[in-house]
Short mmCIF file of C-alpha atoms and ligand atoms in Angstrom, two decimals:
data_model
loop_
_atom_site.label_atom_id
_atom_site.label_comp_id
_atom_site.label_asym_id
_atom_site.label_seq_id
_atom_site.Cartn_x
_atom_site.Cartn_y
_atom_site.Cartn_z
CA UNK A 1 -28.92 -22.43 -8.84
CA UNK A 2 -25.74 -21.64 -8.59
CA UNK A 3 -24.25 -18.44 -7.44
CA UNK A 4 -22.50 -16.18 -9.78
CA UNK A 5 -19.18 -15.77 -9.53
CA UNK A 6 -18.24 -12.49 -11.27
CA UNK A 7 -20.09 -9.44 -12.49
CA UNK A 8 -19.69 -9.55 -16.50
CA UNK A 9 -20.14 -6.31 -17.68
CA UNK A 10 -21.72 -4.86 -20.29
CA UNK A 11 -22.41 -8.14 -22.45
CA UNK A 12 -20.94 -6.43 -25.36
CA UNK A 13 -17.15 -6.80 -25.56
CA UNK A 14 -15.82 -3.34 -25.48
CA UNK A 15 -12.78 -2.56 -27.44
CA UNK A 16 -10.41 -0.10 -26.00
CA UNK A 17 -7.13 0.80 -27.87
CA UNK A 18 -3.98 1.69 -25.42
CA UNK A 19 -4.15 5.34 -26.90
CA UNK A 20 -7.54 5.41 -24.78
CA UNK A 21 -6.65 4.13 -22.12
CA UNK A 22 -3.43 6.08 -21.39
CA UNK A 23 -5.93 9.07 -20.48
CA UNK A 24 -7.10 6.94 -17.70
CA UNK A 25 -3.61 6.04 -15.80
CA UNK A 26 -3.31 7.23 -12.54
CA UNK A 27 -1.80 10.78 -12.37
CA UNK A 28 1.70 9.91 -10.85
CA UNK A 29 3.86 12.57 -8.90
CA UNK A 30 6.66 14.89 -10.84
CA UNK A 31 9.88 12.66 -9.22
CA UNK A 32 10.30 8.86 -8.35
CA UNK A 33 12.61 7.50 -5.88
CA UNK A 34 14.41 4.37 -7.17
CA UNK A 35 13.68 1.59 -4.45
CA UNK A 36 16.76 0.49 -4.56
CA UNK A 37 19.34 3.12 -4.79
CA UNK A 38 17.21 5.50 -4.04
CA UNK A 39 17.91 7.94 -6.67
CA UNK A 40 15.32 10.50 -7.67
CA UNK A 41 14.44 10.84 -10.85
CA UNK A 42 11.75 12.69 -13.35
CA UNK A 43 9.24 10.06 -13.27
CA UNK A 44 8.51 11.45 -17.17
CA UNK A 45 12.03 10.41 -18.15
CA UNK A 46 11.75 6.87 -16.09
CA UNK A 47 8.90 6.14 -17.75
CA UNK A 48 10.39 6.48 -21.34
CA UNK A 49 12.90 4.29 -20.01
CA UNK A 50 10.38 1.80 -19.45
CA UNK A 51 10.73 2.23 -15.75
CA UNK A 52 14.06 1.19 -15.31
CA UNK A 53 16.49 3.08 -13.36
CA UNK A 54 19.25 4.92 -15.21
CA UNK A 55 21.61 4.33 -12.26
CA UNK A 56 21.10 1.00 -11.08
CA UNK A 57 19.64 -0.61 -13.22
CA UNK A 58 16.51 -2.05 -10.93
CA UNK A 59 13.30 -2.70 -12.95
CA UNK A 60 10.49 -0.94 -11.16
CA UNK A 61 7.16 -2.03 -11.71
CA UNK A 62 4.96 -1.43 -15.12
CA UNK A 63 1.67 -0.94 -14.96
CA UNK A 64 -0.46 -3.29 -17.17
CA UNK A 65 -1.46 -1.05 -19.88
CA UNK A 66 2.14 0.58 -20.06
CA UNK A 67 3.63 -2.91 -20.82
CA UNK A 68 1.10 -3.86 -23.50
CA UNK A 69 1.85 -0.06 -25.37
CA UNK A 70 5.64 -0.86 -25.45
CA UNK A 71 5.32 -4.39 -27.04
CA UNK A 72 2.31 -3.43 -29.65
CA UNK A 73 2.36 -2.02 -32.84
CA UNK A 74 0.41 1.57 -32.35
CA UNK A 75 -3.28 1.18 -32.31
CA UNK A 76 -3.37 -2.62 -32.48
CA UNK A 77 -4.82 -3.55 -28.87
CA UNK A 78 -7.68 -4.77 -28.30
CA UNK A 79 -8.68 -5.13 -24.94
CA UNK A 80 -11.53 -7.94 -23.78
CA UNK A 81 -13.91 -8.22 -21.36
CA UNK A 82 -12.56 -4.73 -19.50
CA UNK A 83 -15.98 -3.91 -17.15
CA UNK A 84 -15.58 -8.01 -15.65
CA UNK A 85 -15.61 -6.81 -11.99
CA UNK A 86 -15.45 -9.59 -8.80
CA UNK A 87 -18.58 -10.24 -7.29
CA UNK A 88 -18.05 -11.72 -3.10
CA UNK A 89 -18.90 -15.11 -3.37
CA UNK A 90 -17.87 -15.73 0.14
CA UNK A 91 -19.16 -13.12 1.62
CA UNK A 92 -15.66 -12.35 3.21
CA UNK A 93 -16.11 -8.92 5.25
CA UNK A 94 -14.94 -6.03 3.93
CA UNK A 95 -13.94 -7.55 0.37
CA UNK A 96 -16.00 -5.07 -1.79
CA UNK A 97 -14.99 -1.97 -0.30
CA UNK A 98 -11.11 -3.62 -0.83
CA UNK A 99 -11.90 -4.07 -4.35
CA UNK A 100 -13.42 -0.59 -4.94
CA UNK A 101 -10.66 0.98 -3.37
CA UNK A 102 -8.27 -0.58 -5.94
CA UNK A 103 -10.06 0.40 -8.55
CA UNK A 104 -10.19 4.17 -8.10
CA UNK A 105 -6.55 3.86 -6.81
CA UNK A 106 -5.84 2.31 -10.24
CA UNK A 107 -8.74 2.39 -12.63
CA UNK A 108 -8.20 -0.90 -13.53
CA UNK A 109 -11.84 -2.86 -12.86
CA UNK A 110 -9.28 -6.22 -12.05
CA UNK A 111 -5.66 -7.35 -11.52
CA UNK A 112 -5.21 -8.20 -15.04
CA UNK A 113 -5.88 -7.17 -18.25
CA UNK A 114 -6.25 -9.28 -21.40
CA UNK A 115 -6.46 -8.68 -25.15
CA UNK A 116 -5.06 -9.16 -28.88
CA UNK A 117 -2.77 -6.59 -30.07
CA UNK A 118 0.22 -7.23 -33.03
CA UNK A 119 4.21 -7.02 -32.68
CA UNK A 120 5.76 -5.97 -35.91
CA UNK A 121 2.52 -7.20 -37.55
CA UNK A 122 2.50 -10.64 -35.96
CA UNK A 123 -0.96 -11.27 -33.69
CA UNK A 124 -1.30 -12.49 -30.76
CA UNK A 125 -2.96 -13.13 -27.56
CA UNK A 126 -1.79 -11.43 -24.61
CA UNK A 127 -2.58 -11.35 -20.31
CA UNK A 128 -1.01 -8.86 -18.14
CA UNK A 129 -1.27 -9.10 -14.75
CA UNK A 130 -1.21 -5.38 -12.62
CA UNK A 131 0.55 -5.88 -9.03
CA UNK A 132 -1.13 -2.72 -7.78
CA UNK A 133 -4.52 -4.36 -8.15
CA UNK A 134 -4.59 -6.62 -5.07
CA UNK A 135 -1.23 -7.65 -5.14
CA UNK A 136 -1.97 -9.22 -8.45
CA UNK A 137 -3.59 -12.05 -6.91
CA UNK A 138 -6.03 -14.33 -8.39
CA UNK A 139 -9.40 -14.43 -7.63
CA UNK A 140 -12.63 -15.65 -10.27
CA UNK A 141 -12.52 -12.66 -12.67
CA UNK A 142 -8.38 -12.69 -13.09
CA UNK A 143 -8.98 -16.39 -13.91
CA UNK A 144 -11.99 -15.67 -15.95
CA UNK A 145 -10.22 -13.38 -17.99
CA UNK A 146 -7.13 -15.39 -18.57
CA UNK A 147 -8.97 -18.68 -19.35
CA UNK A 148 -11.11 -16.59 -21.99
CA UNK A 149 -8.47 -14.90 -24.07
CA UNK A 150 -6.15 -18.67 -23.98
CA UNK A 151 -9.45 -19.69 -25.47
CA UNK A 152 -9.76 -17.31 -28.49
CA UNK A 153 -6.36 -18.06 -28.89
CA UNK A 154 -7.13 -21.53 -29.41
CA UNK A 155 -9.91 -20.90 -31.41
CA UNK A 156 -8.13 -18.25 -33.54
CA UNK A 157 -4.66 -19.79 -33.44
CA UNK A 158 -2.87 -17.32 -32.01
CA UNK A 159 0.38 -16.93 -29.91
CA UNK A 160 -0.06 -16.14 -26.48
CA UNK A 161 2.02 -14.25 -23.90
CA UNK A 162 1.51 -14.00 -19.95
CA UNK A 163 2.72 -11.08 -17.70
CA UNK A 164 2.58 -12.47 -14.55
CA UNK A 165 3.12 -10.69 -11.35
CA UNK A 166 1.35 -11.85 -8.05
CA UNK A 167 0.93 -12.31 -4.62
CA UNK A 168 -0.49 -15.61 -5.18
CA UNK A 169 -4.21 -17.13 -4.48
CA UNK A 170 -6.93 -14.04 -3.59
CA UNK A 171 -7.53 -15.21 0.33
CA UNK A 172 -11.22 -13.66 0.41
CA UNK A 173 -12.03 -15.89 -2.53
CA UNK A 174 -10.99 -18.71 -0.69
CA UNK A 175 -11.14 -22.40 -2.91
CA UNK A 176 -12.49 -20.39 -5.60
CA UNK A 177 -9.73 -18.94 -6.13
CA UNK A 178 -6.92 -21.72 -5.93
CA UNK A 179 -9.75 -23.54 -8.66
CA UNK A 180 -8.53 -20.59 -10.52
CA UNK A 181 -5.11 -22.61 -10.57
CA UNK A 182 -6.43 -25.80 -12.50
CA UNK A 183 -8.74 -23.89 -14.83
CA UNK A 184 -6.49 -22.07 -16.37
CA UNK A 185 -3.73 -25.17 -17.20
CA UNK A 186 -6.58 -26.72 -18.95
CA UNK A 187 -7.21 -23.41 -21.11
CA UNK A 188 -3.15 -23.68 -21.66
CA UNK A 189 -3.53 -27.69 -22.43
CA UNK A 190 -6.08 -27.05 -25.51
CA UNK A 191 -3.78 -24.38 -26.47
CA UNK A 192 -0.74 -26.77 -26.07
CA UNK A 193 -2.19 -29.50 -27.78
CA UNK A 194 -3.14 -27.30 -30.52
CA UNK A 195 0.42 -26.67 -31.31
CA UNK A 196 0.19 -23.34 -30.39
CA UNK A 197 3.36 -21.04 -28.62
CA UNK A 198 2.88 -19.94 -25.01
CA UNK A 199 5.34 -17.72 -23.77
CA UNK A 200 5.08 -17.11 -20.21
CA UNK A 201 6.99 -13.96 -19.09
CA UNK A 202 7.04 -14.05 -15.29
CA UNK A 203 7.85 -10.33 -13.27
CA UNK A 204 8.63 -9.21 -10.36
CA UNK A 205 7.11 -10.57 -7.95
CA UNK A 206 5.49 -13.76 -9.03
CA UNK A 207 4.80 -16.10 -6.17
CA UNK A 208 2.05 -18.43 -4.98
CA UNK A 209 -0.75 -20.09 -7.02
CA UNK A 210 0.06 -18.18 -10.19
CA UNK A 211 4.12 -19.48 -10.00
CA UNK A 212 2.62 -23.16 -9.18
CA UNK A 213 0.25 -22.70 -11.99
CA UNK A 214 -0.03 -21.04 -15.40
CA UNK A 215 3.23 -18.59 -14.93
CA UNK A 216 5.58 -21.88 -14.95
CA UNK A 217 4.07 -23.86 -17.72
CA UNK A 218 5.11 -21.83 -20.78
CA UNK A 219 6.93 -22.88 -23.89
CA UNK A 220 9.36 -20.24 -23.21
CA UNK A 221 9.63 -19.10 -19.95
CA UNK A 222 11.16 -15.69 -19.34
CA UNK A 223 11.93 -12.89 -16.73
CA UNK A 224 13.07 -9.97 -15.71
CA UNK A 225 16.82 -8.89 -14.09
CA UNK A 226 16.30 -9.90 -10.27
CA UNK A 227 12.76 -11.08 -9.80
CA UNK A 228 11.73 -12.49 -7.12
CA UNK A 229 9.82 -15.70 -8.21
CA UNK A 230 8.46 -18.96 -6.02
CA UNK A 231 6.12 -20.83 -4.57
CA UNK A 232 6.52 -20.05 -0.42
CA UNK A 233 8.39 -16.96 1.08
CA UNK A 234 11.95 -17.43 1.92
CA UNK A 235 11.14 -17.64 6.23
CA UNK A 236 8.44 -20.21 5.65
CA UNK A 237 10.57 -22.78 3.90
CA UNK A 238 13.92 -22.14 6.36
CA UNK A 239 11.40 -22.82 8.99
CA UNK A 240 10.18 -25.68 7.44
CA UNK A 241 13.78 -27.25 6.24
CA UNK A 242 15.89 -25.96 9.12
CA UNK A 243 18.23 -24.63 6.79
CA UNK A 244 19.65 -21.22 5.73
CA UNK A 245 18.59 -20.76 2.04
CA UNK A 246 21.69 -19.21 -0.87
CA UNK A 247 21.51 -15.09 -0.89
CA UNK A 248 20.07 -15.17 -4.29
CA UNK A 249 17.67 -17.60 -3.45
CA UNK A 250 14.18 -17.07 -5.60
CA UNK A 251 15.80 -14.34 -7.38
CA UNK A 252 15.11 -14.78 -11.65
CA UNK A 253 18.78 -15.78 -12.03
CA UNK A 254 18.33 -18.21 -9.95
CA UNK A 255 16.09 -20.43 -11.53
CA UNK A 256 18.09 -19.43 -15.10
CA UNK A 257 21.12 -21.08 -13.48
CA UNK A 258 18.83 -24.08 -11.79
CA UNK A 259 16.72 -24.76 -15.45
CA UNK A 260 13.31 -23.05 -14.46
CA UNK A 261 13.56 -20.52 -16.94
CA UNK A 262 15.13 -20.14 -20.40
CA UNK A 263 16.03 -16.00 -20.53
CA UNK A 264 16.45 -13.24 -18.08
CA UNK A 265 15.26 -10.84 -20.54
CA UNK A 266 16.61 -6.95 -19.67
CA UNK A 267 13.63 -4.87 -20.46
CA UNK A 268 14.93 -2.72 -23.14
CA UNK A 269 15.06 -6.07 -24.76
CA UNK A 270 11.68 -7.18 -24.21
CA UNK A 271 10.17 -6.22 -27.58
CA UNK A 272 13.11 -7.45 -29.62
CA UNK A 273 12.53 -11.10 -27.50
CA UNK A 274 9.43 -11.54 -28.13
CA UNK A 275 8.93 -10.17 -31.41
CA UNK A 276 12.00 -12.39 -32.75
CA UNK A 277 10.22 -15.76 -30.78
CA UNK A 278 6.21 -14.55 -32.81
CA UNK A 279 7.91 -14.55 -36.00
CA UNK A 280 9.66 -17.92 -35.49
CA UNK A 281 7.16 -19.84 -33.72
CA UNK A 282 4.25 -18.60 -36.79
CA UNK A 283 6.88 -19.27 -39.27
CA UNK A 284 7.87 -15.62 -40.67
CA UNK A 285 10.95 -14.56 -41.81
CA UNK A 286 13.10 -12.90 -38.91
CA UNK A 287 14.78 -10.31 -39.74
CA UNK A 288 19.23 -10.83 -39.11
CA UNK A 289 19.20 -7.47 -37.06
CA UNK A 290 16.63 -8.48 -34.67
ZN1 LIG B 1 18.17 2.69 -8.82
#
C-alpha cells in the first residue's frame, strides 16, 4: 500500500470567504520599514496601498489572502481544500515541527492557497502562492492543491490565474516534490487543450522548480516591477559559465526585454490587467475605460 502523501482534511470542502479570513492574518506591527529605502511607514496606510512603498516605489510582499481580496469582487471567494496539511513522507528530521512553526507564524495550513472567486463578475480559478510559508516552495500538498483547482477549472471551464512566488522544490520532500513539477503541466495541458486562458502572474521571488514549471507556461505571462525570477541563483551560474552576468540580470524587466514575459504589471494595475484579459479571453464586452 502506498504511503499517503498529504493529510486531507476534513473531507468536506470548506468554504471560507476573504471577509473570514482577514480575522485570521497575522497581527503585524504599527510601522514597516521599506526594504529598500528604508523608509518607515504606517503599515495601515502601506497596506491600502497594496504594499507598495509611497517613496520608492518597491513592491513588498502580499500575503496570499490579501492579493486574492484586492482582485475579487467582495464576498466572491471561495477557498478549496484549506485544512490539506503535509504529511513527512521522507521522514526528513525535523520537517513537522518546520511546518508547524509556519503555520502559527502565518495561519496558513500550506504555501498556497487556491479557490474560485469573480473579477467584475467574471469567474475564475485562482492559486496564490504565500512566500512566508516555507519560502513558498513546493512540496505534495502545494502541488495537490494547484493540480486540483486547474482541474475544476477544466471541468467547469473557467479562467485560471497563478501567483507564484517560491524558493523552488521543498528539499525535505525530496523527488516528491520535483514530481510536483510534471504533475501540475499536465493539469495545465487538459486545461490548455481545452481552450481555456491561463494567466500566470509570477512575483517576487519566483525561482526553482516552480519558474521551470507551471509559473512559465502561461498564456499570458506577467510580473511585478523588479522581480527577481529564474531557474539557478546568480553565483551558481557565474560559477558555472565563468562569466560576470548583466546588473539586471533575473530581474522581471529582464525577461520583458529578452521575450519571457509579456507585461511588467505595476500593482495598482493588477486588477485593471487582469480583469480587462477575463473579459476578453470569455468573450465579454470590455469596457473603453478599463
Ligand atoms: Zn521604499
Amino acid at each position: 500500500m502506498f504511503k499517503d502523501f498529504f493529510n486531507r482534511g476534513s473531507k468536506k470542502k470548506k468554504y471560507v470567504t476573504v471577509q473570514d479570513s482577514k480575522q485570521n492574518d497575522v497581527p503585524s506591527g504599527i510601522m514597516t520599514k521599506c526594504p529598500k529605502c528604508k523608509k518607515i511607514m504606517y503599515t495601515k496606510e502601506l497596506s491600502e496601498n497594496l504594499n507598495v512603498c509611497f517613496n520608492c516605489d518597491h513592491h513588498l510582499s502580499l500575503t496570499a489572502y490579501k492579493r486574492i481580496e484586492a482582485i475579487s469582487d467582495e464576498g466572491t471567494f471561495k477557498e478549496f481544500d484549506k485544512g490539506m496539511t503535509s504529511a513527512n513522507p521522507l521522514d526528513f528530521p525535523g520537517y513537522e515541527e518546520k511546518i508547524q512553526k509556519d503555520q502559527s507564524k502565518t495561519d496558513l495550513n500550506e504555501a498556497v492557497v487556491t479557490g474560485t472567486a469573480e473579477l467584475d463578475g467574471t469567474k475564475y480559478g485562482v492559486a496564490v502562492m504565500d512566500s512566508r510559508f516555507r519560502m513558498g516552495s513546493m512540496g505534495s500538498v502545494v502541488g495537490e492543491k494547484i493540480c486540483r483547482i486547474i482541474d475544476y477549472c477544466t471541468e467547469q471551464r473557467l479562467p485560471f490565474i497563478l501567483f507564484s512566488a517560491s524558493g523552488g522544490a521543498r528539499m525535505q520532500e525530496g523527488i516528491i516534490s520535483l514530481m510536483q513539477m510534471g504533475k501540475t503541466s499536465v493539469s495545465l495541458k487538459r486545461h490548455s487543450d481545452a481552450g481555456l486562458l491561463y494567466i500566470s502572474y509570477i512575483t517576487h521571488p519566483t525561482t526553482g522548480g516552480v519558474s521551470a514549471s507551471f509559473a512559465s507556461v502561461g498564456d499570458i505571462n506577467l510580473s511585478e516591477p523588479r522581480a527577481l525570477i529564474g531557474f539557478a541563483g546568480r553565483r551558481v551560474i557565474e560559477q558555472t559559465i565563468n562569466e560576470k552576468l548583466p546588473d539586471d540580470f533575473q530581474t522581471a524587466e529582464f525577461l520583458l526585454e529578452h521575450g519571457q514575459l509579456d507585461k511588467v504589471v505595476h500593482r495598482k494595475d493588477m486588477r485593471a490587467t487582469l480583469s480587462q484579459l477575463l473579459k476578453m479571453h470569455t468573450g465579454q464586452e470590455v469596457k473603453k475605460d478599463a
